[in-house]
């Protein structure tokens, strides 16, 4: 037979890589989008600023030129220097022929002058701000002095755009790189922490799977979810370990309890075969032992089957509404023979007409086991009280005995453990040591509240709360 390669390939990407990559890419994307938006906004702002600076600078120069027509050199020097200083704008006073009247430079402005003339004509006003090239804006206005036309031409050099953006972009590039590096480091750190905790929990869970119940999952991790997970796993570990112990104990004790009746059955059968077969009286006594022991075995097997069926959920609860008061009277009546033959006093304080919604047959097992135990363990006065009273939205059942009670350290165990019947204890009601396990299993499946109050030397009170059915119910 050919065997397949069983080495399992792990599917998917590691959580830490994914987190790290995801977080880092996210940071890069944020930085990228942020820079793009910032660029657009800055450009807009630059444009508006430039236009308003140009207009303010041009108007200022115009005003100065118009208010004092002399145009003395010191005055012009002052005004043009002042305007450059205040608005970072270069202003030229041009003549119609394309020469520059002030400052005294020999560069020809023919092209500019014809553009200015055209723009002013188009606008119909005396001053205008227009876009000269991609990033260059200019201001122009005209005035007449001594019959000659002059143009005030102001512009902001394209280099200033570059300088303006360059500086800001340089700064935001540094910030972006820092942000990205920080994102890489932080996300790396977080994903490392997360993976570390997860790997640790996984490792422990593997230990648990191979039967190591000493694992402690909770270890104060940095993440709430992982803490919750480890707490849940701790709970699961406890439950599994309990179930495992119970199973071991059950097998050990059950096999012990099986052995005794089986030995007896075998011994008595041999005895009948060899000795008492011919003697009708002895034969009868010996076969009776065989019958009794077989009954004990049957009861034990039935109890074990009941528990495992209810626990595994194979046995669905057949819920219905029924008269609990009446039913409880019926169960108590089964113990009447003990009152008659052995002097037990079963006192009842049962309110009439209390109904509940539950699996009647299984609740019957609960009632029978609780009353049976009370009878078995009650004190010398042989008194047992069975009480059923309404209390709010529930009917509270109390089965009270006057026996030796249960010590505190035993209390938790009695529900789960398989208690081997003590040979010395005289029991009027046969028990298999699984009674309370059945009670707990049935009540847990119903989600009913139950418990025991016990005082050593005084007795115990086993209680169960049966919820009343909703108002509109059908009685079975
Ligand atoms: P058993 O067949 O041994 O009674 P149960 O599961 O019904 O098995 O009870 C488990 C154990 O709980 C008993 O062996 C006994 O030690 C204790 N117990 C149960 N009911 C009482 C009670 N009413 N008073 C004192 N001890 C009790």
Coordinates of C-alpha atoms and ligand atoms in Angstrom, one line a residue:
X1 CA 0.0 0.0 0.0
X2 CA 1.3 3.4 -0.9
X3 CA 1.3 5.9 1.9
X4 CA 0.7 9.5 1.2
X5 CA 3.1 12.1 2.3
X6 CA 1.4 13.1 5.6
X7 CA 3.5 16.2 6.3
X8 CA 0.9 18.8 6.6
X9 CA 1.5 22.0 4.7
X10 CA 0.4 25.0 6.7
X11 CA -1.9 27.1 4.6
X12 CA -2.0 30.9 4.7
X13 CA 0.3 33.7 5.7
X14 CA 1.7 34.0 9.2
X15 CA -0.2 36.4 11.3
X16 CA 2.8 38.4 12.2
X17 CA 3.9 38.9 8.6
X18 CA 0.4 39.9 7.7
X19 CA 0.1 42.4 10.5
X20 CA 3.5 43.8 10.0
X21 CA 3.0 44.2 6.2
X22 CA -0.5 45.4 6.6
X23 CA 0.3 48.0 9.1
X24 CA 3.4 49.2 7.3
X25 CA 1.6 49.4 3.9
X26 CA -1.1 51.3 5.6
X27 CA 1.4 53.8 7.0
X28 CA 3.0 54.2 3.6
X29 CA -0.4 54.8 2.0
X30 CA -1.4 57.3 4.7
X31 CA 1.9 59.2 4.3
X32 CA 1.5 59.2 0.5
X33 CA -2.1 60.4 0.6
X34 CA -1.2 63.0 3.2
X35 CA 1.7 64.4 1.1
X36 CA -0.5 64.5 -2.1
X37 CA -3.3 66.4 -0.3
X38 CA -0.8 68.7 1.4
X39 CA 0.9 69.4 -2.0
X40 CA -2.4 70.4 -3.6
X41 CA -3.4 72.6 -0.7
X42 CA -0.1 74.3 -0.5
X43 CA -0.1 75.1 -4.2
X44 CA -3.6 76.6 -3.9
X45 CA -2.5 78.6 -1.0
X46 CA 0.6 79.8 -2.8
X47 CA -1.5 80.8 -5.8
X48 CA -4.0 82.9 -3.8
X49 CA -1.2 84.5 -1.7
X50 CA 0.8 85.4 -4.9
X51 CA -2.2 86.9 -6.6
X52 CA -3.1 89.0 -3.5
X53 CA 0.6 90.0 -3.0
X54 CA 0.9 91.1 -6.6
X55 CA -2.3 93.1 -6.4
X56 CA -1.3 94.8 -3.2
X57 CA 2.3 95.5 -4.4
X58 CA 1.1 96.9 -7.8
X59 CA -1.6 99.1 -6.3
X60 CA 0.9 100.4 -3.7
X61 CA 3.4 101.4 -6.4
X62 CA 0.6 102.9 -8.6
X63 CA -0.7 105.0 -5.8
X64 CA 2.8 106.3 -5.0
X65 CA 3.4 107.1 -8.7
X66 CA 0.1 108.9 -9.2
X67 CA 0.2 110.8 -5.9
X68 CA 3.6 112.3 -6.7
X69 CA 4.2 112.9 -10.4
X70 CA 7.8 114.2 -9.9
X71 CA 9.3 110.6 -9.8
X72 CA 12.4 111.7 -8.1
X73 CA 15.1 109.1 -8.0
X74 CA 15.3 108.8 -4.1
X75 CA 11.5 108.5 -4.0
X76 CA 11.4 105.8 -6.7
X77 CA 14.4 104.0 -5.0
X78 CA 12.5 104.0 -1.7
X79 CA 9.2 102.8 -3.1
X80 CA 10.6 100.0 -5.3
X81 CA 12.9 98.8 -2.5
X82 CA 10.0 99.0 0.0
X83 CA 7.7 97.0 -2.2
X84 CA 10.3 94.2 -2.8
X85 CA 10.9 94.1 0.9
X86 CA 7.3 94.0 1.9
X87 CA 5.8 91.6 -0.7
X88 CA 8.8 89.8 -2.3
X89 CA 7.6 91.0 -5.6
X90 CA 9.7 92.6 -8.4
X91 CA 8.2 95.7 -9.9
X92 CA 9.2 97.4 -13.1
X93 CA 8.0 100.7 -14.5
X94 CA 7.9 100.1 -18.3
X95 CA 7.4 102.5 -21.2
X96 CA 5.3 101.9 -24.2
X97 CA 8.3 101.2 -26.4
X98 CA 9.4 98.2 -24.2
X99 CA 12.2 100.0 -22.3
X100 CA 12.4 100.0 -18.6
X101 CA 12.1 103.4 -17.0
X102 CA 12.8 102.2 -13.5
X103 CA 14.9 100.3 -12.3
X104 CA 17.5 101.4 -14.8
X105 CA 18.2 98.2 -16.6
X106 CA 18.8 97.8 -20.3
X107 CA 16.8 94.6 -20.8
X108 CA 14.0 95.0 -23.3
X109 CA 10.4 94.3 -22.2
X110 CA 8.8 94.4 -25.6
X111 CA 7.1 91.1 -25.3
X112 CA 5.8 91.8 -21.8
X113 CA 4.5 95.2 -22.9
X114 CA 2.5 93.8 -25.8
X115 CA 1.0 91.1 -23.5
X116 CA 0.2 93.8 -21.0
X117 CA -1.5 96.0 -23.6
X118 CA -3.5 93.0 -24.8
X119 CA -4.6 91.9 -21.3
X120 CA -5.6 95.4 -20.3
X121 CA -7.5 95.9 -23.4
X122 CA -9.3 92.6 -22.9
X123 CA -10.2 93.4 -19.3
X124 CA -11.2 97.0 -20.0
X125 CA -9.8 98.1 -16.6
X126 CA -6.7 100.0 -15.6
X127 CA -5.1 97.1 -13.6
X128 CA -5.1 93.3 -13.9
X129 CA -3.5 90.2 -12.4
X130 CA -3.0 87.4 -15.0
X131 CA -1.2 84.1 -15.3
X132 CA 1.8 84.5 -17.4
X133 CA 3.1 81.0 -17.5
X134 CA 2.4 77.7 -15.5
X135 CA 3.5 79.0 -12.1
X136 CA 4.1 82.6 -12.9
X137 CA 1.6 85.3 -12.1
X138 CA 1.9 89.0 -13.0
X139 CA 0.3 92.3 -12.3
X140 CA 0.0 95.1 -14.8
X141 CA -1.5 98.6 -14.8
X142 CA -1.2 101.6 -16.9
X143 CA -0.9 105.3 -16.2
X144 CA -0.3 108.4 -18.2
X145 CA 2.3 111.0 -17.2
X146 CA 3.0 114.1 -19.3
X147 CA 1.3 112.6 -22.3
X148 CA 3.3 109.4 -22.1
X149 CA 1.9 105.9 -21.3
X150 CA 3.7 103.9 -18.6
X151 CA 3.0 100.4 -17.3
X152 CA 3.6 99.2 -13.8
X153 CA 4.5 95.5 -14.2
X154 CA 5.0 93.3 -11.1
X155 CA 5.9 89.7 -11.1
X156 CA 7.0 87.0 -8.7
X157 CA 9.9 85.0 -9.9
X158 CA 9.3 81.3 -10.7
X159 CA 12.2 80.4 -8.5
X160 CA 10.3 81.5 -5.4
X161 CA 7.7 78.8 -6.2
X162 CA 10.5 76.2 -6.2
X163 CA 12.0 77.6 -3.0
X164 CA 8.7 77.7 -1.3
X165 CA 7.8 74.1 -2.2
X166 CA 11.2 72.7 -1.9
X167 CA 11.6 73.8 1.7
X168 CA 8.2 72.4 2.7
X169 CA 8.6 69.3 0.7
X170 CA 12.0 68.7 2.2
X171 CA 10.6 69.0 5.6
X172 CA 7.6 66.8 5.0
X173 CA 9.8 64.1 3.3
X174 CA 11.8 63.9 6.5
X175 CA 8.6 63.6 8.6
X176 CA 7.2 61.0 6.2
X177 CA 10.4 58.8 6.3
X178 CA 10.4 59.1 10.1
X179 CA 6.7 58.1 10.2
X180 CA 7.2 55.1 7.9
X181 CA 10.2 53.9 9.9
X182 CA 8.2 54.3 13.1
X183 CA 5.3 52.4 11.6
X184 CA 7.6 49.6 10.5
X185 CA 9.2 49.3 14.0
X186 CA 5.9 49.7 16.0
X187 CA 4.0 47.2 13.8
X188 CA 6.9 44.8 13.9
X189 CA 6.9 45.0 17.7
X190 CA 3.2 44.6 18.1
X191 CA 3.0 41.6 15.7
X192 CA 6.0 40.0 17.4
X193 CA 4.3 40.4 20.8
X194 CA 1.0 39.0 19.4
X195 CA 2.6 36.0 17.7
X196 CA 4.7 35.3 20.7
X197 CA 1.6 35.0 22.9
X198 CA -0.2 33.0 20.3
X199 CA 2.7 30.6 19.8
X200 CA 2.9 30.1 23.5
X201 CA -0.8 29.4 23.9
X202 CA -0.6 27.0 20.9
X203 CA 2.4 25.2 22.4
X204 CA 0.5 24.8 25.7
X205 CA -2.6 23.6 23.9
X206 CA -0.5 20.9 22.1
X207 CA 0.7 19.8 25.6
X208 CA -2.9 19.6 26.7
X209 CA -3.8 17.6 23.6
X210 CA -1.2 15.0 24.6
X211 CA -2.7 14.7 28.1
X212 CA -0.6 17.2 30.1
X213 CA -3.2 18.7 32.4
X214 CA -0.7 20.7 34.4
X215 CA -0.6 23.4 31.7
X216 CA -1.6 26.9 32.9
X217 CA -2.7 29.0 29.9
X218 CA -3.4 32.3 31.6
X219 CA -0.2 34.2 31.8
X220 CA -1.2 37.9 31.9
X221 CA -0.7 38.5 28.1
X222 CA -0.7 42.0 26.6
X223 CA -3.9 41.3 24.6
X224 CA -7.4 41.0 26.1
X225 CA -8.5 38.5 23.5
X226 CA -5.6 36.3 24.1
X227 CA -6.2 36.5 27.8
X228 CA -9.8 35.5 27.2
X229 CA -8.7 32.7 25.0
X230 CA -6.2 31.4 27.6
X231 CA -8.8 31.7 30.4
X232 CA -11.3 29.7 28.3
X233 CA -8.6 27.1 27.6
X234 CA -7.8 26.9 31.3
X235 CA -11.5 26.3 31.9
X236 CA -11.5 23.6 29.2
X237 CA -8.4 22.1 30.7
X238 CA -10.0 21.8 34.1
X239 CA -13.2 20.3 32.6
X240 CA -11.2 17.8 30.5
X241 CA -9.1 16.9 33.4
X242 CA -12.1 16.4 35.6
X243 CA -13.8 14.3 33.0
X244 CA -10.7 12.3 32.4
X245 CA -10.3 11.7 36.1
X246 CA -13.9 10.8 36.5
X247 CA -13.6 8.3 33.6
X248 CA -10.6 6.7 35.2
X249 CA -12.2 6.6 38.6
X250 CA -15.4 5.3 37.0
X251 CA -13.7 2.5 35.2
X252 CA -11.7 1.5 38.3
X253 CA -14.7 1.5 40.6
X254 CA -17.2 0.1 38.2
X255 CA -14.9 -2.8 37.4
X256 CA -14.4 -3.3 41.1
X257 CA -18.2 -3.3 41.6
X258 CA -18.7 -5.6 38.7
X259 CA -16.2 -8.1 40.1
X260 CA -18.0 -8.7 43.4
X261 CA -21.4 -9.7 42.1
X262 CA -19.7 -11.7 39.3
X263 CA -17.6 -13.6 41.8
X264 CA -20.7 -14.3 43.9
X265 CA -22.7 -15.4 40.9
X266 CA -20.0 -17.7 39.8
X267 CA -19.5 -19.1 43.3
X268 CA -23.2 -19.7 43.9
X269 CA -23.7 -21.3 40.5
X270 CA -20.8 -23.7 41.3
X271 CA -22.3 -24.4 44.6
X272 CA -25.6 -25.3 43.1
X273 CA -23.9 -27.5 40.6
X274 CA -21.8 -29.3 43.1
X275 CA -23.7 -29.3 46.4
X276 CA -27.1 -27.8 46.7
X277 CA -28.6 -28.9 43.3
X278 CA -30.5 -31.7 45.0
X279 CA -31.6 -29.8 48.1
X280 CA -34.6 -27.6 47.1
X281 CA -34.3 -25.3 50.1
X282 CA -30.6 -24.6 49.7
X283 CA -31.0 -24.4 46.0
X284 CA -33.6 -21.7 46.4
X285 CA -31.5 -19.7 48.7
X286 CA -28.5 -19.9 46.4
X287 CA -30.4 -19.1 43.2
X288 CA -31.8 -16.1 45.1
X289 CA -28.3 -14.8 45.7
X290 CA -27.6 -15.1 42.0
X291 CA -30.8 -13.2 41.1
X292 CA -30.0 -10.4 43.6
X293 CA -26.5 -10.0 42.4
X294 CA -27.7 -10.0 38.7
X295 CA -30.2 -7.3 39.7
X296 CA -27.4 -5.3 41.2
X297 CA -25.4 -5.6 38.0
X298 CA -28.3 -4.6 35.9
X299 CA -28.9 -1.5 38.0
X300 CA -25.3 -0.5 37.7
X301 CA -25.3 -1.0 33.9
X302 CA -28.5 0.9 33.6
X303 CA -27.1 3.9 35.6
X304 CA -23.9 4.0 33.6
X305 CA -25.9 3.9 30.4
X306 CA -28.2 6.6 31.6
X307 CA -25.4 8.9 32.5
X308 CA -23.5 8.4 29.3
X309 CA -26.7 8.8 27.2
X310 CA -27.7 12.1 28.9
X311 CA -24.2 13.5 28.9
X312 CA -23.5 12.7 25.3
X313 CA -26.8 14.3 24.3
X314 CA -28.0 11.1 22.4
X315 CA -30.9 11.1 24.7
X316 CA -32.9 14.2 23.8
X317 CA -34.9 15.8 26.6
X318 CA -38.6 15.1 26.1
X319 CA -39.8 18.3 27.7
X320 CA -43.4 18.9 28.6
X321 CA -45.4 20.7 31.2
X322 CA -46.6 18.4 34.1
X323 CA -48.0 18.6 37.6
X324 CA -44.9 18.4 39.7
X325 CA -46.8 18.3 43.0
X326 CA -48.7 15.3 41.9
X327 CA -45.7 13.6 40.4
X328 CA -43.7 14.1 43.6
X329 CA -46.4 12.6 45.7
X330 CA -46.2 9.6 43.5
X331 CA -42.5 9.2 43.9
X332 CA -42.7 9.6 47.7
X333 CA -45.4 6.9 47.8
X334 CA -42.9 4.4 46.3
X335 CA -41.0 4.6 49.6
X336 CA -44.2 3.8 51.6
X337 CA -43.0 0.2 52.1
X338 CA -40.1 1.5 54.1
X339 CA -42.5 3.3 56.5
X340 CA -44.5 0.2 56.9
X341 CA -41.7 -2.3 57.2
X342 CA -38.8 -0.4 58.7
X343 CA -40.3 2.5 60.6
X344 CA -39.1 5.4 58.3
X345 CA -41.1 8.6 58.6
X346 CA -41.4 10.4 55.3
X347 CA -43.0 13.8 55.9
X348 CA -44.3 15.8 53.0
X349 CA -44.9 19.5 52.8
X350 CA -46.0 19.8 49.2
X351 CA -48.0 22.7 47.7
X352 CA -50.7 21.6 45.3
X353 CA -50.8 22.4 41.6
X354 CA -47.2 23.4 41.0
X355 CA -46.3 22.8 37.4
X356 CA -43.0 22.8 35.6
X357 CA -41.6 22.3 32.1
X358 CA -39.2 19.4 32.0
X359 CA -38.5 15.8 31.0
X360 CA -40.8 14.1 33.4
X361 CA -39.1 10.7 33.3
X362 CA -35.7 12.1 33.9
X363 CA -36.9 14.4 36.7
X364 CA -38.4 11.2 38.2
X365 CA -34.9 9.8 38.4
X366 CA -33.7 13.0 40.1
X367 CA -36.5 12.8 42.7
X368 CA -36.1 9.1 43.3
X369 CA -32.3 9.4 43.8
X370 CA -32.6 12.4 46.2
X371 CA -35.3 10.8 48.3
X372 CA -33.5 7.4 48.2
X373 CA -30.3 9.1 49.4
X374 CA -32.0 10.9 52.2
X375 CA -33.5 7.6 53.4
X376 CA -30.1 5.9 53.1
X377 CA -28.2 8.6 55.0
X378 CA -30.8 10.0 57.5
X379 CA -30.2 9.7 61.2
X380 CA -31.5 7.3 63.8
X381 CA -34.9 9.0 64.0
X382 CA -35.4 7.7 60.4
X383 CA -37.0 11.0 59.4
X384 CA -37.0 12.5 56.0
X385 CA -38.8 15.7 54.9
X386 CA -39.8 16.3 51.3
X387 CA -40.8 19.9 50.7
X388 CA -42.1 21.6 47.5
X389 CA -43.0 25.3 47.8
X390 CA -43.5 28.1 45.3
X391 CA -40.9 30.8 45.6
X392 CA -41.3 33.6 43.0
X393 CA -41.0 32.2 39.5
X394 CA -39.8 28.8 40.7
X395 CA -41.0 25.8 42.8
X396 CA -38.3 24.9 45.3
X397 CA -37.9 21.3 46.2
X398 CA -36.1 20.4 49.4
X399 CA -35.2 16.9 50.5
X400 CA -34.1 17.1 54.1
X401 CA -32.6 14.3 56.3
X402 CA -31.2 14.3 59.8
X403 CA -28.1 12.2 59.1
X404 CA -24.5 12.8 59.6
X405 CA -24.3 15.4 56.9
X406 CA -21.5 16.0 54.4
X407 CA -18.1 17.6 55.3
X408 CA -17.2 20.8 53.4
X409 CA -14.3 19.2 51.6
X410 CA -16.5 16.4 50.3
X411 CA -19.4 18.7 49.1
X412 CA -18.0 19.6 45.7
X413 CA -17.0 16.0 44.9
X414 CA -20.3 14.3 45.6
X415 CA -21.9 15.4 42.3
X416 CA -19.1 14.3 40.0
X417 CA -17.3 11.5 41.7
X418 CA -18.3 7.9 41.5
X419 CA -18.8 7.1 45.1
X420 CA -18.3 3.5 45.7
X421 CA -21.0 2.3 48.0
X422 CA -19.5 1.8 51.4
X423 CA -19.9 -1.8 52.5
X424 CA -20.5 -0.9 56.1
X425 CA -23.3 1.5 55.4
X426 CA -26.7 -0.1 55.8
X427 CA -28.9 1.1 52.9
X428 CA -32.5 0.4 52.8
X429 CA -32.6 1.7 49.2
X430 CA -30.1 0.2 46.7
X431 CA -27.6 2.6 45.4
X432 CA -25.0 2.2 42.7
X433 CA -22.9 5.2 43.7
X434 CA -23.9 7.0 40.6
X435 CA -27.1 8.6 41.9
X436 CA -25.9 12.1 42.4
X437 CA -24.0 12.0 39.1
X438 CA -27.3 11.3 37.4
X439 CA -29.1 14.1 39.3
X440 CA -26.4 16.6 38.3
X441 CA -26.3 15.5 34.7
X442 CA -30.1 15.7 34.3
X443 CA -30.4 19.1 36.1
X444 CA -27.5 20.5 34.1
X445 CA -29.1 19.5 30.9
X446 CA -32.3 21.3 32.0
X447 CA -30.3 24.3 33.2
X448 CA -32.1 24.1 36.6
X449 CA -30.4 25.5 39.7
X450 CA -29.7 22.9 42.4
X451 CA -27.4 22.4 45.4
X452 CA -27.0 21.0 48.8
X453 CA -26.8 22.6 52.3
X454 CA -25.3 20.4 54.8
X455 CA -24.2 20.5 58.4
X456 CA -22.0 17.8 59.8
X457 CA -23.8 15.9 62.5
X458 CA -27.1 17.6 61.8
X459 CA -28.1 16.5 58.3
X460 CA -28.4 17.7 54.7
X461 CA -30.8 19.5 52.6
X462 CA -30.7 18.8 48.8
X463 CA -32.6 21.5 46.8
X464 CA -33.7 22.0 43.2
X465 CA -35.5 25.0 41.7
X466 CA -38.0 24.0 39.0
X467 CA -39.1 27.0 36.9
X468 CA -42.8 27.5 36.6
X469 CA -44.0 27.2 33.0
X470 CA -45.1 30.2 31.1
X471 CA -48.7 31.1 31.6
X472 CA -50.1 29.6 28.3
X473 CA -49.0 26.0 28.6
X474 CA -50.5 22.7 27.7
X475 CA -50.4 20.1 30.3
X476 CA -49.2 16.6 29.2
Ligands
LIG1 P1 -24.7 6.3 46.6 O1 -25.2 5.3 45.8 O2 -23.4 6.0 47.2 O3 -25.6 7.0 47.5 P2 -24.8 8.9 45.3 O4 -24.2 9.4 44.0 O5 -26.3 8.9 45.4 O6 -24.2 7.4 45.5 O7 -24.2 9.7 46.4 C1 -22.8 10.0 46.4 C2 -22.3 10.2 47.8 O8 -22.8 11.4 48.3 C3 -22.8 9.1 48.8 O9 -21.9 8.0 48.8 C4 -22.7 9.8 50.1 O10 -21.3 9.8 50.6 C5 -23.0 11.3 49.8 N1 -24.4 11.6 50.0 C6 -25.4 11.6 49.1 N2 -26.6 11.9 49.7 C7 -26.3 12.1 51.0 C8 -27.1 12.5 52.1 N3 -28.4 12.8 52.0 N4 -26.5 12.7 53.3 C9 -25.2 12.4 53.4 N5 -24.4 12.0 52.4 C10 -24.9 11.9 51.2

